[in-house]
PDB file of C-alpha atoms in Angstrom:
ATOM      1  CA  MET A 293     139.619 111.840  -6.079  1.00  0.00           C
ATOM      2  CA  LEU A 294     142.709 112.636  -4.027  1.00  0.00           C
ATOM      3  CA  LYS A 295     145.519 110.181  -3.414  1.00  0.00           C
ATOM      4  CA  SER A 296     148.663 110.876  -1.388  1.00  0.00           C
ATOM      5  CA  ILE A 297     152.058 109.204  -1.478  1.00  0.00           C
ATOM      6  CA  ALA A 298     155.035 109.957   0.774  1.00  0.00           C
ATOM      7  CA  GLY A 299     158.434 110.370  -0.861  1.00  0.00           C
ATOM      8  CA  HIS A 300     161.598 109.341   0.939  1.00  0.00           C
ATOM      9  CA  THR A 301     164.252 110.120  -1.663  1.00  0.00           C
ATOM     10  CA  SER A 302     165.513 113.087  -3.596  1.00  0.00           C
ATOM     11  CA  ALA A 303     162.776 114.843  -5.558  1.00  0.00           C
ATOM     12  CA  ARG A 304     164.768 113.969  -8.712  1.00  0.00           C
ATOM     13  CA  GLY A 305     163.079 110.586  -8.958  1.00  0.00           C
ATOM     14  CA  ILE A 306     159.520 111.926  -8.879  1.00  0.00           C
ATOM     15  CA  ARG A 307     160.448 114.690 -11.344  1.00  0.00           C
ATOM     16  CA  ARG A 308     161.964 112.117 -13.699  1.00  0.00           C
ATOM     17  CA  TYR A 309     158.815 109.983 -13.449  1.00  0.00           C
ATOM     18  CA  LEU A 310     156.466 112.928 -14.049  1.00  0.00           C
ATOM     19  CA  THR A 311     158.368 114.320 -17.028  1.00  0.00           C
ATOM     20  CA  LYS A 312     159.563 111.175 -18.805  1.00  0.00           C
ATOM     21  CA  LYS A 313     158.665 110.729 -22.473  1.00  0.00           C
ATOM     22  CA  ASN A 314     157.458 114.345 -22.625  1.00  0.00           C
ATOM     23  CA  ARG A 315     154.092 113.295 -21.205  1.00  0.00           C
ATOM     24  CA  ALA A 316     153.662 116.387 -19.036  1.00  0.00           C
ATOM     25  CA  LEU A 317     150.962 118.613 -20.516  1.00  0.00           C
ATOM     26  CA  ALA A 318     151.880 121.625 -18.370  1.00  0.00           C
ATOM     27  CA  ALA A 319     153.381 122.576 -15.019  1.00  0.00           C
ATOM     28  CA  ASP A 320     152.665 125.169 -12.357  1.00  0.00           C
ATOM     29  CA  TYR A 321     154.772 126.179  -9.368  1.00  0.00           C
ATOM     30  CA  LEU A 322     154.193 127.706  -5.979  1.00  0.00           C
ATOM     31  CA  ASN A 323     157.147 129.405  -4.229  1.00  0.00           C
ATOM     32  CA  ILE A 324     159.522 128.273  -6.980  1.00  0.00           C
ATOM     33  CA  TYR A 325     160.759 130.732  -9.576  1.00  0.00           C
ATOM     34  CA  ALA A 326     160.627 128.960 -12.936  1.00  0.00           C
ATOM     35  CA  PRO A 327     161.315 130.187 -16.436  1.00  0.00           C
ATOM     36  CA  ALA A 328     158.063 130.412 -18.395  1.00  0.00           C
ATOM     37  CA  GLU A 329     157.009 127.059 -19.863  1.00  0.00           C
ATOM     38  CA  ASP A 330     160.518 125.543 -19.808  1.00  0.00           C
ATOM     39  CA  PRO A 331     160.050 121.738 -19.729  1.00  0.00           C
ATOM     40  CA  SER A 332     163.704 121.236 -18.788  1.00  0.00           C
ATOM     41  CA  PHE A 333     163.403 123.351 -15.621  1.00  0.00           C
ATOM     42  CA  ASP A 334     164.668 121.298 -12.673  1.00  0.00           C
ATOM     43  CA  TRP A 335     162.252 122.053  -9.841  1.00  0.00           C
ATOM     44  CA  ALA A 336     163.487 118.946  -8.010  1.00  0.00           C
ATOM     45  CA  ALA A 337     166.953 120.474  -7.604  1.00  0.00           C
ATOM     46  CA  VAL A 338     165.350 123.564  -6.051  1.00  0.00           C
ATOM     47  CA  MET A 339     163.369 121.443  -3.567  1.00  0.00           C
ATOM     48  CA  ASP A 340     166.369 119.281  -2.715  1.00  0.00           C
ATOM     49  CA  ALA A 341     168.587 122.351  -2.125  1.00  0.00           C
ATOM     50  CA  THR A 342     166.002 123.983   0.146  1.00  0.00           C
ATOM     51  CA  ARG A 343     165.576 120.790   2.153  1.00  0.00           C
ATOM     52  CA  ARG A 344     169.358 120.471   2.613  1.00  0.00           C
ATOM     53  CA  ALA A 345     169.730 124.164   3.537  1.00  0.00           C
ATOM     54  CA  PHE A 346     167.237 123.749   6.395  1.00  0.00           C
ATOM     55  CA  GLY A 347     168.714 120.407   7.528  1.00  0.00           C
ATOM     56  CA  ASN A 348     165.498 118.571   6.707  1.00  0.00           C
ATOM     57  CA  ASP A 349     167.121 115.744   4.787  1.00  0.00           C
ATOM     58  CA  LEU A 350     168.207 113.861   7.897  1.00  0.00           C
ATOM     59  CA  PRO A 351     166.268 111.062   9.638  1.00  0.00           C
ATOM     60  CA  TRP A 352     164.057 112.090  12.552  1.00  0.00           C
ATOM     61  CA  ARG A 353     163.938 109.978  15.723  1.00  0.00           C
ATOM     62  CA  GLY A 354     165.179 106.906  13.877  1.00  0.00           C
ATOM     63  CA  LYS A 355     162.608 107.194  11.085  1.00  0.00           C
ATOM     64  CA  ARG A 356     163.661 107.738   7.527  1.00  0.00           C
ATOM     65  CA  VAL A 357     163.054 111.231   6.317  1.00  0.00           C
ATOM     66  CA  ARG A 358     159.978 112.089   4.283  1.00  0.00           C
ATOM     67  CA  THR A 359     161.340 114.450   1.657  1.00  0.00           C
ATOM     68  CA  TYR A 360     158.075 115.334  -0.091  1.00  0.00           C
ATOM     69  CA  LYS A 361     154.394 114.488  -0.379  1.00  0.00           C
ATOM     70  CA  HIS A 362     152.947 113.594  -3.766  1.00  0.00           C
ATOM     71  CA  TYR A 363     149.233 114.200  -4.201  1.00  0.00           C
ATOM     72  CA  ILE A 364     147.295 113.066  -7.249  1.00  0.00           C
ATOM     73  CA  VAL A 365     144.133 114.972  -8.089  1.00  0.00           C
ATOM     74  CA  SER A 366     141.933 112.989 -10.475  1.00  0.00           C
ATOM     75  CA  PRO A 367     138.623 114.527 -11.546  1.00  0.00           C
ATOM     76  CA  ASP A 368     135.645 112.264 -12.105  1.00  0.00           C
ATOM     77  CA  PRO A 369     135.626 111.378 -15.841  1.00  0.00           C
ATOM     78  CA  LYS A 370     131.928 112.258 -16.083  1.00  0.00           C
ATOM     79  CA  ASP A 371     132.794 115.862 -15.109  1.00  0.00           C
ATOM     80  CA  ARG A 372     134.857 116.240 -18.292  1.00  0.00           C
ATOM     81  CA  ALA A 373     137.182 118.706 -16.616  1.00  0.00           C
ATOM     82  CA  SER A 374     139.344 120.682 -19.002  1.00  0.00           C
ATOM     83  CA  LEU A 375     143.057 121.113 -18.419  1.00  0.00           C
ATOM     84  CA  GLU A 376     142.461 124.806 -17.691  1.00  0.00           C
ATOM     85  CA  ALA A 377     139.819 124.015 -15.048  1.00  0.00           C
ATOM     86  CA  LEU A 378     142.074 121.379 -13.484  1.00  0.00           C
ATOM     87  CA  ARG A 379     144.986 123.829 -13.359  1.00  0.00           C
ATOM     88  CA  LYS A 380     142.812 126.415 -11.618  1.00  0.00           C
ATOM     89  CA  LEU A 381     141.602 123.828  -9.099  1.00  0.00           C
ATOM     90  CA  ALA A 382     145.050 122.362  -8.399  1.00  0.00           C
ATOM     91  CA  ARG A 383     146.654 125.792  -7.910  1.00  0.00           C
ATOM     92  CA  ALA A 384     143.868 126.942  -5.569  1.00  0.00           C
ATOM     93  CA  TRP A 385     144.056 123.743  -3.512  1.00  0.00           C
ATOM     94  CA  ALA A 386     147.857 123.885  -3.248  1.00  0.00           C
ATOM     95  CA  GLN A 387     147.728 127.559  -2.246  1.00  0.00           C
ATOM     96  CA  GLU A 388     145.108 126.840   0.407  1.00  0.00           C
ATOM     97  CA  HIS A 389     147.065 124.040   2.073  1.00  0.00           C
ATOM     98  CA  PHE A 390     150.725 124.553   1.193  1.00  0.00           C
ATOM     99  CA  ALA A 391     151.212 128.317   0.792  1.00  0.00           C
ATOM    100  CA  ASP A 392     154.525 128.234   2.708  1.00  0.00           C
ATOM    101  CA  TYR A 393     156.047 125.287   0.827  1.00  0.00           C
ATOM    102  CA  GLU A 394     157.679 124.778  -2.534  1.00  0.00           C
ATOM    103  CA  VAL A 395     155.153 123.041  -4.769  1.00  0.00           C
ATOM    104  CA  ALA A 396     155.424 121.666  -8.306  1.00  0.00           C
ATOM    105  CA  ILE A 397     152.229 120.680 -10.121  1.00  0.00           C
ATOM    106  CA  VAL A 398     152.569 118.528 -13.230  1.00  0.00           C
ATOM    107  CA  TYR A 399     149.581 117.649 -15.420  1.00  0.00           C
ATOM    108  CA  HIS A 400     149.075 114.433 -17.381  1.00  0.00           C
ATOM    109  CA  ASP A 401     146.354 112.807 -19.463  1.00  0.00           C
ATOM    110  CA  ASP A 402     148.124 109.445 -19.802  1.00  0.00           C
ATOM    111  CA  ASN A 403     145.456 107.384 -18.057  1.00  0.00           C
ATOM    112  CA  GLU A 404     142.703 105.276 -19.590  1.00  0.00           C
ATOM    113  CA  GLY A 405     140.318 107.652 -21.315  1.00  0.00           C
ATOM    114  CA  GLY A 406     142.834 110.508 -21.510  1.00  0.00           C
ATOM    115  CA  ILE A 407     141.393 112.277 -18.456  1.00  0.00           C
ATOM    116  CA  PRO A 408     143.608 115.151 -17.277  1.00  0.00           C
ATOM    117  CA  HIS A 409     144.906 114.774 -13.740  1.00  0.00           C
ATOM    118  CA  ALA A 410     147.363 116.695 -11.572  1.00  0.00           C
ATOM    119  CA  HIS A 411     150.423 115.492  -9.704  1.00  0.00           C
ATOM    120  CA  ILE A 412     151.150 117.900  -6.846  1.00  0.00           C
ATOM    121  CA  VAL A 413     154.586 117.521  -5.256  1.00  0.00           C
ATOM    122  CA  VAL A 414     155.040 119.388  -1.965  1.00  0.00           C
ATOM    123  CA  SER A 415     158.531 119.756  -0.520  1.00  0.00           C
ATOM    124  CA  ASN A 416     158.892 118.825   3.138  1.00  0.00           C
ATOM    125  CA  THR A 417     160.212 122.224   4.286  1.00  0.00           C
ATOM    126  CA  ASN A 418     158.107 125.163   5.432  1.00  0.00           C
ATOM    127  CA  LEU A 419     159.820 128.226   3.963  1.00  0.00           C
ATOM    128  CA  GLU A 420     158.643 130.498   6.806  1.00  0.00           C
ATOM    129  CA  THR A 421     159.504 128.338   9.806  1.00  0.00           C
ATOM    130  CA  GLY A 422     162.042 125.849   8.424  1.00  0.00           C
ATOM    131  CA  ARG A 423     160.027 123.063  10.032  1.00  0.00           C
ATOM    132  CA  ARG A 424     159.153 119.799   8.321  1.00  0.00           C
ATOM    133  CA  LEU A 425     155.759 119.214   6.734  1.00  0.00           C
ATOM    134  CA  GLN A 426     153.361 117.490   9.110  1.00  0.00           C
ATOM    135  CA  ASP A 427     150.802 115.142   7.577  1.00  0.00           C
ATOM    136  CA  PRO A 428     147.604 117.094   7.058  1.00  0.00           C
ATOM    137  CA  ASP A 429     144.358 115.219   7.729  1.00  0.00           C
ATOM    138  CA  PRO A 430     143.613 113.292   4.492  1.00  0.00           C
ATOM    139  CA  LYS A 431     139.849 113.624   4.951  1.00  0.00           C
ATOM    140  CA  ALA A 432     140.135 117.381   5.426  1.00  0.00           C
ATOM    141  CA  LEU A 433     142.318 117.666   2.303  1.00  0.00           C
ATOM    142  CA  ALA A 434     139.834 115.648   0.235  1.00  0.00           C
ATOM    143  CA  SER A 435     136.874 117.625   1.597  1.00  0.00           C
ATOM    144  CA  SER A 436     138.598 120.899   0.800  1.00  0.00           C
ATOM    145  CA  LEU A 437     139.329 119.722  -2.739  1.00  0.00           C
ATOM    146  CA  GLN A 438     135.693 118.748  -3.230  1.00  0.00           C
ATOM    147  CA  LYS A 439     134.466 122.121  -1.938  1.00  0.00           C
ATOM    148  CA  LEU A 440     136.837 124.015  -4.228  1.00  0.00           C
ATOM    149  CA  ALA A 441     135.750 121.911  -7.214  1.00  0.00           C
ATOM    150  CA  GLU A 442     132.072 122.497  -6.436  1.00  0.00           C
ATOM    151  CA  ALA A 443     132.610 126.251  -6.074  1.00  0.00           C
ATOM    152  CA  GLN A 444     134.555 126.334  -9.328  1.00  0.00           C
ATOM    153  CA  GLU A 445     131.787 124.407 -11.116  1.00  0.00           C
ATOM    154  CA  LYS A 446     129.106 126.711  -9.711  1.00  0.00           C
ATOM    155  CA  SER A 447     131.065 129.777 -10.806  1.00  0.00           C
ATOM    156  CA  SER A 448     131.525 128.305 -14.279  1.00  0.00           C
ATOM    157  CA  ARG A 449     127.787 127.604 -14.605  1.00  0.00           C
ATOM    158  CA  GLN A 450     126.941 131.160 -13.528  1.00  0.00           C
ATOM    159  CA  ARG A 451     129.296 132.635 -16.144  1.00  0.00           C
ATOM    160  CA  ASN A 452     127.697 130.488 -18.844  1.00  0.00           C
ATOM    161  CA  THR A 453     124.104 131.544 -18.097  1.00  0.00           C
TER     162      THR A 453
END
């Protein structure tokens, strides 16, 4: 399952939410240099600074600015996805769709049943062009995620036979 939420504030708030009470199991980053496994690393400050540097923190045509997109990747509980498999899937999906953006991926298992899931936060600024993130087609994003998961599962089955 893939859910998306638009953020309209500093990335500090989403970082605070994702890391409160030490519930983050792990984190991965795309286009953000982070010290190895440092839970105090402030990826939100990096995203906010980049957005300001490109002037992408100002309203556009009277609309409030979207500062980031927050995607939640939740595997089907019956798939019993491991944290390692989820990390591989989330990184591949983020790389496929947001290779030119700063991305923070935070993993939790704080839902009912303790199923690992990924929170993928994509900054609104394209690092190559400086342009703002346009909303990708949600159906295409979900379809891509499903295809990557199926390919990963097939590869895993082949290795185990």
